[in-house]
Amino acid sequence: MQIHAPELLRYSDEPGQLRSGGLGKNASLQLGFERRGDRTALIKLDRRAPLLVQQALYWDEKMPGLPCVSIISNAGGILQGDRYAIEIDLAEGAEAHITTQAATKIHEMDANFATQTQDITLAAGAYLEYLPLPVIPHKNCRFVSHTRIRIDPTATLLYSEILMPGRKHYADGELFAYDLLSVAVQAERFDGNALFAEKFVIEPRSADIRNIAVMAGFDVFANVLLLTPKNHADRLFEQIDPVFDPEQGRAAGVSRLPGDTGLIFKVLGMETQAVRAQVREFWSLVRRELKGVPIPEEFLWE
């Protein structure tokens, strides 16, 4: 996938170490899922380090046929010049839960930038929960993420992004000390009919991140997309009340996506755990509505 990001033009210099996109800096991961009897199987696994997946596990007791996959990076984070590409494909009726083994750390940079592209395809009746752990942009980093979704009208995708302000509790704190964070998502049908597109570009040194229309007094942001048939979206929409509680450090609200394609749920908070708790509440509602079962308990180490 080609990324159109004019905001990167000022960061076209090459690193003094390995060239951008070169050996060891062009990671890729391809995952393909297919329904096999009463469970879904991970039938395609193509990986190029530092992106890795070992195997699908079936640890969700309420959905024993659901393959649970953790994306691993053996690089310790994303570095300048890195180019990551992830492809996820669910065949008709397939189900999957995908997360990351740890938070994604975008390390400090003095040249170039890092990118990640994601292509997600869901055929008829497919169901995917793609819930990565938070992204932590370090001081002076530049990171661009572009996600393209192709989805059948009968399929469901729950996708979340949780963005930290930086290493908040490192040394004296790195709140919004990164250079650039650009995140784009677009969705379409298989015939090419566009459903929606969203993009936000954050440059803390060029704009007031504490503006009331941006982050105000909050630090952590979650963006959760639910693409699902209208009947499910309608029932879920009625169950979610907006929250604005600065004293408790949280705010949240839900809106409809264009063309009755689903919902978008946004959360603001002061600390990661509170934001993740709100995302888990939304995930729980989705799982009960779509599958009639609860989500698993949170692991102790999370």
PDB file of C-alpha atoms in Angstrom:
ATOM      1  CA  MET A   1       0.000   0.000   0.000  1.00  0.00           C
ATOM      2  CA  GLN A   2       1.310   3.447  -0.918  1.00  0.00           C
ATOM      3  CA  ILE A   3       1.096   6.101   1.795  1.00  0.00           C
ATOM      4  CA  HIS A   4       0.179   9.635   0.737  1.00  0.00           C
ATOM      5  CA  ALA A   5       1.562  11.782   3.539  1.00  0.00           C
ATOM      6  CA  PRO A   6       2.822  15.226   2.490  1.00  0.00           C
ATOM      7  CA  GLU A   7       3.512  15.910   6.157  1.00  0.00           C
ATOM      8  CA  LEU A   8       6.578  13.639   5.794  1.00  0.00           C
ATOM      9  CA  LEU A   9       8.358  15.785   3.195  1.00  0.00           C
ATOM     10  CA  ARG A  10      10.501  17.570   5.755  1.00  0.00           C
ATOM     11  CA  TYR A  11      11.747  14.216   7.097  1.00  0.00           C
ATOM     12  CA  SER A  12      13.184  12.733   3.890  1.00  0.00           C
ATOM     13  CA  ASP A  13      16.809  12.616   5.075  1.00  0.00           C
ATOM     14  CA  GLU A  14      18.405   9.172   5.368  1.00  0.00           C
ATOM     15  CA  PRO A  15      19.662   7.747   8.693  1.00  0.00           C
ATOM     16  CA  GLY A  16      23.395   7.571   9.212  1.00  0.00           C
ATOM     17  CA  GLN A  17      23.059   3.876  10.035  1.00  0.00           C
ATOM     18  CA  LEU A  18      20.968   1.425   7.978  1.00  0.00           C
ATOM     19  CA  ARG A  19      19.116   3.013   5.078  1.00  0.00           C
ATOM     20  CA  SER A  20      15.353   3.389   5.417  1.00  0.00           C
ATOM     21  CA  GLY A  21      13.360   0.349   4.301  1.00  0.00           C
ATOM     22  CA  GLY A  22      16.532  -1.713   3.911  1.00  0.00           C
ATOM     23  CA  LEU A  23      17.460  -5.136   5.238  1.00  0.00           C
ATOM     24  CA  GLY A  24      16.011  -5.633   8.717  1.00  0.00           C
ATOM     25  CA  LYS A  25      13.884  -2.505   8.391  1.00  0.00           C
ATOM     26  CA  ASN A  26      11.130  -3.734   6.055  1.00  0.00           C
ATOM     27  CA  ALA A  27       9.114  -6.047   8.287  1.00  0.00           C
ATOM     28  CA  SER A  28       5.963  -7.708   6.982  1.00  0.00           C
ATOM     29  CA  LEU A  29       3.283 -10.026   8.307  1.00  0.00           C
ATOM     30  CA  GLN A  30       0.511 -11.835   6.425  1.00  0.00           C
ATOM     31  CA  LEU A  31      -2.246 -13.646   8.318  1.00  0.00           C
ATOM     32  CA  GLY A  32      -5.031 -15.628   6.665  1.00  0.00           C
ATOM     33  CA  PHE A  33      -7.955 -17.257   8.511  1.00  0.00           C
ATOM     34  CA  GLU A  34     -10.467 -19.808   7.249  1.00  0.00           C
ATOM     35  CA  ARG A  35     -13.419 -21.595   8.830  1.00  0.00           C
ATOM     36  CA  ARG A  36     -12.752 -25.291   9.437  1.00  0.00           C
ATOM     37  CA  GLY A  37     -15.722 -27.075  11.001  1.00  0.00           C
ATOM     38  CA  ASP A  38     -16.559 -25.607  14.415  1.00  0.00           C
ATOM     39  CA  ARG A  39     -13.422 -23.467  14.619  1.00  0.00           C
ATOM     40  CA  THR A  40     -11.387 -21.014  12.579  1.00  0.00           C
ATOM     41  CA  ALA A  41      -7.848 -21.943  11.568  1.00  0.00           C
ATOM     42  CA  LEU A  42      -4.848 -19.738  10.871  1.00  0.00           C
ATOM     43  CA  ILE A  43      -4.117 -21.143   7.412  1.00  0.00           C
ATOM     44  CA  LYS A  44      -1.623 -18.548   6.184  1.00  0.00           C
ATOM     45  CA  LEU A  45       1.323 -17.200   8.142  1.00  0.00           C
ATOM     46  CA  ASP A  46       4.051 -15.341   6.277  1.00  0.00           C
ATOM     47  CA  ARG A  47       6.381 -13.276   8.454  1.00  0.00           C
ATOM     48  CA  ARG A  48       9.502 -11.217   8.012  1.00  0.00           C
ATOM     49  CA  ALA A  49      11.315 -10.113  11.163  1.00  0.00           C
ATOM     50  CA  PRO A  50      11.108  -8.124  13.277  1.00  0.00           C
ATOM     51  CA  LEU A  51       7.345  -8.797  12.948  1.00  0.00           C
ATOM     52  CA  LEU A  52       6.507 -12.298  14.160  1.00  0.00           C
ATOM     53  CA  VAL A  53       3.555 -14.532  14.969  1.00  0.00           C
ATOM     54  CA  GLN A  54       4.166 -17.978  16.411  1.00  0.00           C
ATOM     55  CA  GLN A  55       0.777 -19.691  16.241  1.00  0.00           C
ATOM     56  CA  ALA A  56      -2.914 -19.264  16.987  1.00  0.00           C
ATOM     57  CA  LEU A  57      -4.070 -20.279  20.463  1.00  0.00           C
ATOM     58  CA  TYR A  58      -7.584 -21.168  21.587  1.00  0.00           C
ATOM     59  CA  TRP A  59      -7.652 -19.860  25.142  1.00  0.00           C
ATOM     60  CA  ASP A  60     -11.004 -18.013  25.109  1.00  0.00           C
ATOM     61  CA  GLU A  61     -13.258 -20.441  27.017  1.00  0.00           C
ATOM     62  CA  LYS A  62     -16.476 -18.719  25.932  1.00  0.00           C
ATOM     63  CA  MET A  63     -15.484 -18.915  22.260  1.00  0.00           C
ATOM     64  CA  PRO A  64     -13.448 -22.131  21.999  1.00  0.00           C
ATOM     65  CA  GLY A  65     -13.350 -21.983  18.202  1.00  0.00           C
ATOM     66  CA  LEU A  66     -11.829 -18.485  18.162  1.00  0.00           C
ATOM     67  CA  PRO A  67      -8.112 -18.324  17.259  1.00  0.00           C
ATOM     68  CA  CYS A  68      -6.254 -15.777  19.393  1.00  0.00           C
ATOM     69  CA  VAL A  69      -3.105 -14.346  17.827  1.00  0.00           C
ATOM     70  CA  SER A  70      -0.442 -12.079  19.333  1.00  0.00           C
ATOM     71  CA  ILE A  71       1.753 -10.001  17.033  1.00  0.00           C
ATOM     72  CA  ILE A  72       5.323  -9.900  18.336  1.00  0.00           C
ATOM     73  CA  SER A  73       8.233  -7.605  17.526  1.00  0.00           C
ATOM     74  CA  ASN A  74      11.745  -8.806  18.352  1.00  0.00           C
ATOM     75  CA  ALA A  75      13.197  -5.352  17.697  1.00  0.00           C
ATOM     76  CA  GLY A  76      12.080  -3.794  20.969  1.00  0.00           C
ATOM     77  CA  GLY A  77      10.147  -1.127  19.113  1.00  0.00           C
ATOM     78  CA  ILE A  78       9.942   0.794  15.832  1.00  0.00           C
ATOM     79  CA  LEU A  79      13.076   2.681  14.748  1.00  0.00           C
ATOM     80  CA  GLN A  80      13.787   5.459  12.268  1.00  0.00           C
ATOM     81  CA  GLY A  81      13.633   4.207   8.710  1.00  0.00           C
ATOM     82  CA  ASP A  82      11.440   1.215   9.575  1.00  0.00           C
ATOM     83  CA  ARG A  83       8.715   0.216   7.139  1.00  0.00           C
ATOM     84  CA  TYR A  84       6.150  -2.237   8.535  1.00  0.00           C
ATOM     85  CA  ALA A  85       3.367  -3.889   6.514  1.00  0.00           C
ATOM     86  CA  ILE A  86       0.597  -6.064   7.991  1.00  0.00           C
ATOM     87  CA  GLU A  87      -2.078  -7.936   6.020  1.00  0.00           C
ATOM     88  CA  ILE A  88      -5.020  -9.711   7.678  1.00  0.00           C
ATOM     89  CA  ASP A  89      -7.515 -11.720   5.631  1.00  0.00           C
ATOM     90  CA  LEU A  90     -10.622 -13.492   6.980  1.00  0.00           C
ATOM     91  CA  ALA A  91     -12.492 -15.820   4.643  1.00  0.00           C
ATOM     92  CA  GLU A  92     -16.263 -16.300   4.734  1.00  0.00           C
ATOM     93  CA  GLY A  93     -17.531 -17.068   8.238  1.00  0.00           C
ATOM     94  CA  ALA A  94     -14.064 -16.930   9.808  1.00  0.00           C
ATOM     95  CA  GLU A  95     -13.488 -15.438  13.272  1.00  0.00           C
ATOM     96  CA  ALA A  96     -10.314 -14.197  14.949  1.00  0.00           C
ATOM     97  CA  HIS A  97      -8.971 -12.161  17.864  1.00  0.00           C
ATOM     98  CA  ILE A  98      -5.686 -10.328  17.234  1.00  0.00           C
ATOM     99  CA  THR A  99      -3.652  -8.233  19.625  1.00  0.00           C
ATOM    100  CA  THR A 100      -0.002  -7.335  20.242  1.00  0.00           C
ATOM    101  CA  GLN A 101       2.292  -8.911  22.788  1.00  0.00           C
ATOM    102  CA  ALA A 102       3.275  -5.500  24.189  1.00  0.00           C
ATOM    103  CA  ALA A 103       2.813  -1.793  23.615  1.00  0.00           C
ATOM    104  CA  THR A 104       4.310  -0.478  20.370  1.00  0.00           C
ATOM    105  CA  LYS A 105       7.219   1.829  21.201  1.00  0.00           C
ATOM    106  CA  ILE A 106       8.227   4.387  18.561  1.00  0.00           C
ATOM    107  CA  HIS A 107      11.829   5.193  19.459  1.00  0.00           C
ATOM    108  CA  GLU A 108      13.532   8.594  19.370  1.00  0.00           C
ATOM    109  CA  MET A 109      14.713   9.672  15.898  1.00  0.00           C
ATOM    110  CA  ASP A 110      17.249  12.076  14.449  1.00  0.00           C
ATOM    111  CA  ALA A 111      16.583  11.292  10.774  1.00  0.00           C
ATOM    112  CA  ASN A 112      13.819  10.075   8.450  1.00  0.00           C
ATOM    113  CA  PHE A 113      10.610   8.506   9.858  1.00  0.00           C
ATOM    114  CA  ALA A 114       8.816   5.182  10.380  1.00  0.00           C
ATOM    115  CA  THR A 115       5.649   3.874   8.733  1.00  0.00           C
ATOM    116  CA  GLN A 116       3.164   1.069   9.225  1.00  0.00           C
ATOM    117  CA  THR A 117       0.542   0.000   6.693  1.00  0.00           C
ATOM    118  CA  GLN A 118      -2.315  -2.389   7.471  1.00  0.00           C
ATOM    119  CA  ASP A 119      -4.587  -4.112   4.959  1.00  0.00           C
ATOM    120  CA  ILE A 120      -7.605  -5.805   6.576  1.00  0.00           C
ATOM    121  CA  THR A 121     -10.068  -7.871   4.526  1.00  0.00           C
ATOM    122  CA  LEU A 122     -13.259  -9.463   5.889  1.00  0.00           C
ATOM    123  CA  ALA A 123     -15.460 -11.667   3.694  1.00  0.00           C
ATOM    124  CA  ALA A 124     -19.165 -12.391   4.268  1.00  0.00           C
ATOM    125  CA  GLY A 125     -20.067 -13.222   7.869  1.00  0.00           C
ATOM    126  CA  ALA A 126     -16.490 -12.811   9.125  1.00  0.00           C
ATOM    127  CA  TYR A 127     -15.818 -11.485  12.635  1.00  0.00           C
ATOM    128  CA  LEU A 128     -12.537  -9.876  13.740  1.00  0.00           C
ATOM    129  CA  GLU A 129     -11.478  -8.284  17.016  1.00  0.00           C
ATOM    130  CA  TYR A 130      -8.229  -6.407  16.349  1.00  0.00           C
ATOM    131  CA  LEU A 131      -7.219  -4.773  19.624  1.00  0.00           C
ATOM    132  CA  PRO A 132      -3.513  -3.843  19.759  1.00  0.00           C
ATOM    133  CA  LEU A 133      -1.928  -2.567  22.957  1.00  0.00           C
ATOM    134  CA  PRO A 134      -1.097   1.175  23.117  1.00  0.00           C
ATOM    135  CA  VAL A 135       1.299   3.092  20.882  1.00  0.00           C
ATOM    136  CA  ILE A 136       3.976   5.032  22.804  1.00  0.00           C
ATOM    137  CA  PRO A 137       5.693   7.736  20.703  1.00  0.00           C
ATOM    138  CA  HIS A 138       9.076   8.695  22.167  1.00  0.00           C
ATOM    139  CA  LYS A 139      10.727  12.112  22.001  1.00  0.00           C
ATOM    140  CA  ASN A 140      11.423  13.464  18.486  1.00  0.00           C
ATOM    141  CA  CYS A 141       9.884  10.460  16.680  1.00  0.00           C
ATOM    142  CA  ARG A 142       7.929  10.621  13.419  1.00  0.00           C
ATOM    143  CA  PHE A 143       5.406   7.848  12.771  1.00  0.00           C
ATOM    144  CA  VAL A 144       2.766   7.410  10.087  1.00  0.00           C
ATOM    145  CA  SER A 145       0.132   4.657  10.177  1.00  0.00           C
ATOM    146  CA  HIS A 146      -2.302   3.928   7.347  1.00  0.00           C
ATOM    147  CA  THR A 147      -5.010   1.259   7.627  1.00  0.00           C
ATOM    148  CA  ARG A 148      -7.143   0.124   4.698  1.00  0.00           C
ATOM    149  CA  ILE A 149     -10.248  -1.990   5.401  1.00  0.00           C
ATOM    150  CA  ARG A 150     -12.247  -3.958   2.851  1.00  0.00           C
ATOM    151  CA  ILE A 151     -15.350  -5.479   4.379  1.00  0.00           C
ATOM    152  CA  ASP A 152     -18.513  -7.305   3.322  1.00  0.00           C
ATOM    153  CA  PRO A 153     -21.805  -5.760   4.574  1.00  0.00           C
ATOM    154  CA  THR A 154     -22.496  -8.864   6.710  1.00  0.00           C
ATOM    155  CA  ALA A 155     -19.058  -8.922   8.410  1.00  0.00           C
ATOM    156  CA  THR A 156     -17.994  -7.297  11.682  1.00  0.00           C
ATOM    157  CA  LEU A 157     -14.700  -5.599  12.559  1.00  0.00           C
ATOM    158  CA  LEU A 158     -13.857  -4.193  15.977  1.00  0.00           C
ATOM    159  CA  TYR A 159     -10.606  -2.227  15.699  1.00  0.00           C
ATOM    160  CA  SER A 160      -8.974   0.012  18.291  1.00  0.00           C
ATOM    161  CA  GLU A 161      -6.013   2.369  18.481  1.00  0.00           C
ATOM    162  CA  ILE A 162      -4.792   3.677  21.838  1.00  0.00           C
ATOM    163  CA  LEU A 163      -2.314   6.540  21.612  1.00  0.00           C
ATOM    164  CA  MET A 164      -0.138   7.599  24.521  1.00  0.00           C
ATOM    165  CA  PRO A 165       1.259  11.146  24.808  1.00  0.00           C
ATOM    166  CA  GLY A 166       4.762   9.692  25.128  1.00  0.00           C
ATOM    167  CA  ARG A 167       6.719   8.195  28.005  1.00  0.00           C
ATOM    168  CA  LYS A 168       4.657  10.064  30.551  1.00  0.00           C
ATOM    169  CA  HIS A 169       6.427   8.734  33.636  1.00  0.00           C
ATOM    170  CA  TYR A 170       9.962   8.533  32.182  1.00  0.00           C
ATOM    171  CA  ALA A 171      12.486  10.897  33.807  1.00  0.00           C
ATOM    172  CA  ASP A 172      10.697  14.267  33.993  1.00  0.00           C
ATOM    173  CA  GLY A 173       8.074  13.041  31.543  1.00  0.00           C
ATOM    174  CA  GLU A 174       7.798  13.249  27.765  1.00  0.00           C
ATOM    175  CA  LEU A 175       4.330  14.640  27.178  1.00  0.00           C
ATOM    176  CA  PHE A 176       3.741  15.315  23.466  1.00  0.00           C
ATOM    177  CA  ALA A 177       7.478  15.623  22.815  1.00  0.00           C
ATOM    178  CA  TYR A 178       7.317  13.735  19.507  1.00  0.00           C
ATOM    179  CA  ASP A 179       7.640  15.485  16.126  1.00  0.00           C
ATOM    180  CA  LEU A 180       4.835  13.875  14.142  1.00  0.00           C
ATOM    181  CA  LEU A 181       2.087  11.297  14.582  1.00  0.00           C
ATOM    182  CA  SER A 182      -0.124  10.716  11.543  1.00  0.00           C
ATOM    183  CA  VAL A 183      -2.907   8.108  11.613  1.00  0.00           C
ATOM    184  CA  ALA A 184      -5.300   7.363   8.759  1.00  0.00           C
ATOM    185  CA  VAL A 185      -8.061   4.767   8.325  1.00  0.00           C
ATOM    186  CA  GLN A 186     -10.189   4.163   5.245  1.00  0.00           C
ATOM    187  CA  ALA A 187     -12.878   1.538   4.617  1.00  0.00           C
ATOM    188  CA  GLU A 188     -14.572   0.307   1.471  1.00  0.00           C
ATOM    189  CA  ARG A 189     -16.683  -2.504   0.031  1.00  0.00           C
ATOM    190  CA  PHE A 190     -15.233  -5.104  -2.319  1.00  0.00           C
ATOM    191  CA  ASP A 191     -16.630  -3.236  -5.308  1.00  0.00           C
ATOM    192  CA  GLY A 192     -14.558  -0.202  -4.331  1.00  0.00           C
ATOM    193  CA  ASN A 193     -17.442   1.796  -2.888  1.00  0.00           C
ATOM    194  CA  ALA A 194     -15.951   4.024  -0.171  1.00  0.00           C
ATOM    195  CA  LEU A 195     -17.523   3.851   3.283  1.00  0.00           C
ATOM    196  CA  PHE A 196     -15.530   6.441   5.218  1.00  0.00           C
ATOM    197  CA  ALA A 197     -12.065   7.853   5.779  1.00  0.00           C
ATOM    198  CA  GLU A 198     -10.516   9.452   8.832  1.00  0.00           C
ATOM    199  CA  LYS A 199      -7.087  10.987   9.292  1.00  0.00           C
ATOM    200  CA  PHE A 200      -5.500  13.024  12.024  1.00  0.00           C
ATOM    201  CA  VAL A 201      -2.051  14.593  12.000  1.00  0.00           C
ATOM    202  CA  ILE A 202      -0.526  15.620  15.320  1.00  0.00           C
ATOM    203  CA  GLU A 203       2.503  17.935  15.364  1.00  0.00           C
ATOM    204  CA  PRO A 204       2.856  19.143  18.952  1.00  0.00           C
ATOM    205  CA  ARG A 205       5.427  21.816  18.080  1.00  0.00           C
ATOM    206  CA  SER A 206       3.164  23.326  15.418  1.00  0.00           C
ATOM    207  CA  ALA A 207      -0.213  23.274  17.162  1.00  0.00           C
ATOM    208  CA  ASP A 208      -1.699  23.554  20.628  1.00  0.00           C
ATOM    209  CA  ILE A 209      -2.408  19.967  21.670  1.00  0.00           C
ATOM    210  CA  ARG A 210      -4.075  21.249  24.851  1.00  0.00           C
ATOM    211  CA  ASN A 211      -6.682  23.084  22.805  1.00  0.00           C
ATOM    212  CA  ILE A 212     -10.194  22.339  24.075  1.00  0.00           C
ATOM    213  CA  ALA A 213     -11.027  20.890  20.630  1.00  0.00           C
ATOM    214  CA  VAL A 214      -8.055  18.494  20.698  1.00  0.00           C
ATOM    215  CA  MET A 215      -6.803  16.923  23.942  1.00  0.00           C
ATOM    216  CA  ALA A 216      -7.714  19.709  26.404  1.00  0.00           C
ATOM    217  CA  GLY A 217      -6.493  18.472  29.799  1.00  0.00           C
ATOM    218  CA  PHE A 218      -6.294  14.798  28.819  1.00  0.00           C
ATOM    219  CA  ASP A 219      -3.231  12.736  27.901  1.00  0.00           C
ATOM    220  CA  VAL A 220      -4.370   9.387  26.438  1.00  0.00           C
ATOM    221  CA  PHE A 221      -6.617   8.905  23.402  1.00  0.00           C
ATOM    222  CA  ALA A 222      -8.423   5.817  22.103  1.00  0.00           C
ATOM    223  CA  ASN A 223     -10.132   5.552  18.733  1.00  0.00           C
ATOM    224  CA  VAL A 224     -12.360   2.477  18.341  1.00  0.00           C
ATOM    225  CA  LEU A 225     -14.084   1.504  15.102  1.00  0.00           C
ATOM    226  CA  LEU A 226     -16.951  -0.945  14.853  1.00  0.00           C
ATOM    227  CA  LEU A 227     -18.004  -1.897  11.341  1.00  0.00           C
ATOM    228  CA  THR A 228     -21.075  -4.108  11.604  1.00  0.00           C
ATOM    229  CA  PRO A 229     -24.593  -4.544  10.160  1.00  0.00           C
ATOM    230  CA  LYS A 230     -27.033  -1.759  11.032  1.00  0.00           C
ATOM    231  CA  ASN A 231     -29.238  -3.809  13.375  1.00  0.00           C
ATOM    232  CA  HIS A 232     -26.286  -4.496  15.694  1.00  0.00           C
ATOM    233  CA  ALA A 233     -25.050  -0.895  15.526  1.00  0.00           C
ATOM    234  CA  ASP A 234     -28.491   0.466  16.371  1.00  0.00           C
ATOM    235  CA  ARG A 235     -28.846  -1.684  19.499  1.00  0.00           C
ATOM    236  CA  LEU A 236     -25.331  -0.875  20.692  1.00  0.00           C
ATOM    237  CA  PHE A 237     -25.756   2.852  20.101  1.00  0.00           C
ATOM    238  CA  GLU A 238     -28.719   2.927  22.482  1.00  0.00           C
ATOM    239  CA  GLN A 239     -26.680   1.303  25.257  1.00  0.00           C
ATOM    240  CA  ILE A 240     -23.834   3.839  25.344  1.00  0.00           C
ATOM    241  CA  ASP A 241     -24.114   7.099  27.248  1.00  0.00           C
ATOM    242  CA  PRO A 242     -21.571   9.900  26.781  1.00  0.00           C
ATOM    243  CA  VAL A 243     -19.146  10.493  29.645  1.00  0.00           C
ATOM    244  CA  PHE A 244     -17.381  13.738  30.578  1.00  0.00           C
ATOM    245  CA  ASP A 245     -15.767  13.670  33.996  1.00  0.00           C
ATOM    246  CA  PRO A 246     -12.595  15.805  34.207  1.00  0.00           C
ATOM    247  CA  GLU A 247     -12.277  15.161  37.939  1.00  0.00           C
ATOM    248  CA  GLN A 248     -12.007  11.423  37.312  1.00  0.00           C
ATOM    249  CA  GLY A 249      -9.900  12.077  34.227  1.00  0.00           C
ATOM    250  CA  ARG A 250     -12.098  10.487  31.586  1.00  0.00           C
ATOM    251  CA  ALA A 251     -14.386  11.317  28.698  1.00  0.00           C
ATOM    252  CA  ALA A 252     -16.010   9.082  26.103  1.00  0.00           C
ATOM    253  CA  GLY A 253     -18.675   9.139  23.436  1.00  0.00           C
ATOM    254  CA  VAL A 254     -20.014   7.227  20.452  1.00  0.00           C
ATOM    255  CA  SER A 255     -21.093   8.381  16.988  1.00  0.00           C
ATOM    256  CA  ARG A 256     -22.464   6.662  13.910  1.00  0.00           C
ATOM    257  CA  LEU A 257     -20.255   6.030  10.906  1.00  0.00           C
ATOM    258  CA  PRO A 258     -21.497   7.266   7.510  1.00  0.00           C
ATOM    259  CA  GLY A 259     -23.977   5.165   5.585  1.00  0.00           C
ATOM    260  CA  ASP A 260     -25.072   3.052   8.559  1.00  0.00           C
ATOM    261  CA  THR A 261     -21.793   1.126   8.412  1.00  0.00           C
ATOM    262  CA  GLY A 262     -21.250   1.032  12.172  1.00  0.00           C
ATOM    263  CA  LEU A 263     -20.030   3.105  15.108  1.00  0.00           C
ATOM    264  CA  ILE A 264     -16.966   5.061  16.182  1.00  0.00           C
ATOM    265  CA  PHE A 265     -16.167   5.245  19.903  1.00  0.00           C
ATOM    266  CA  LYS A 266     -13.653   7.768  21.224  1.00  0.00           C
ATOM    267  CA  VAL A 267     -12.126   7.882  24.689  1.00  0.00           C
ATOM    268  CA  LEU A 268      -9.939  10.429  26.490  1.00  0.00           C
ATOM    269  CA  GLY A 269      -8.212   9.862  29.806  1.00  0.00           C
ATOM    270  CA  MET A 270      -5.291  10.780  31.993  1.00  0.00           C
ATOM    271  CA  GLU A 271      -3.842   7.279  32.386  1.00  0.00           C
ATOM    272  CA  THR A 272      -3.674   4.292  30.061  1.00  0.00           C
ATOM    273  CA  GLN A 273      -5.462   1.848  32.319  1.00  0.00           C
ATOM    274  CA  ALA A 274      -8.575   4.018  32.618  1.00  0.00           C
ATOM    275  CA  VAL A 275      -8.768   4.401  28.841  1.00  0.00           C
ATOM    276  CA  ARG A 276      -8.232   0.684  28.279  1.00  0.00           C
ATOM    277  CA  ALA A 277     -11.018  -0.027  30.778  1.00  0.00           C
ATOM    278  CA  GLN A 278     -13.425   2.087  28.708  1.00  0.00           C
ATOM    279  CA  VAL A 279     -12.370   0.265  25.550  1.00  0.00           C
ATOM    280  CA  ARG A 280     -12.916  -3.078  27.285  1.00  0.00           C
ATOM    281  CA  GLU A 281     -16.432  -1.990  28.284  1.00  0.00           C
ATOM    282  CA  PHE A 282     -17.218  -1.209  24.657  1.00  0.00           C
ATOM    283  CA  TRP A 283     -15.654  -4.504  23.533  1.00  0.00           C
ATOM    284  CA  SER A 284     -17.797  -6.328  26.109  1.00  0.00           C
ATOM    285  CA  LEU A 285     -20.981  -4.777  24.727  1.00  0.00           C
ATOM    286  CA  VAL A 286     -19.981  -5.699  21.193  1.00  0.00           C
ATOM    287  CA  ARG A 287     -19.130  -9.297  22.109  1.00  0.00           C
ATOM    288  CA  ARG A 288     -22.453  -9.812  23.936  1.00  0.00           C
ATOM    289  CA  GLU A 289     -24.432  -8.240  21.094  1.00  0.00           C
ATOM    290  CA  LEU A 290     -22.699 -10.140  18.293  1.00  0.00           C
ATOM    291  CA  LYS A 291     -21.815 -13.439  19.993  1.00  0.00           C
ATOM    292  CA  GLY A 292     -23.958 -13.589  23.136  1.00  0.00           C
ATOM    293  CA  VAL A 293     -20.990 -14.288  25.424  1.00  0.00           C
ATOM    294  CA  PRO A 294     -18.779 -12.153  27.697  1.00  0.00           C
ATOM    295  CA  ILE A 295     -15.203 -11.156  26.929  1.00  0.00           C
ATOM    296  CA  PRO A 296     -12.439 -12.973  28.840  1.00  0.00           C
ATOM    297  CA  GLU A 297     -11.094 -11.547  32.084  1.00  0.00           C
ATOM    298  CA  GLU A 298      -8.109  -9.255  31.737  1.00  0.00           C
ATOM    299  CA  PHE A 299      -4.769 -10.956  32.217  1.00  0.00           C
ATOM    300  CA  LEU A 300      -2.981 -10.013  35.450  1.00  0.00           C
ATOM    301  CA  TRP A 301       0.114  -8.790  33.589  1.00  0.00           C
ATOM    302  CA  GLU A 302      -1.890  -6.349  31.475  1.00  0.00           C
TER     303      GLU A 302
END
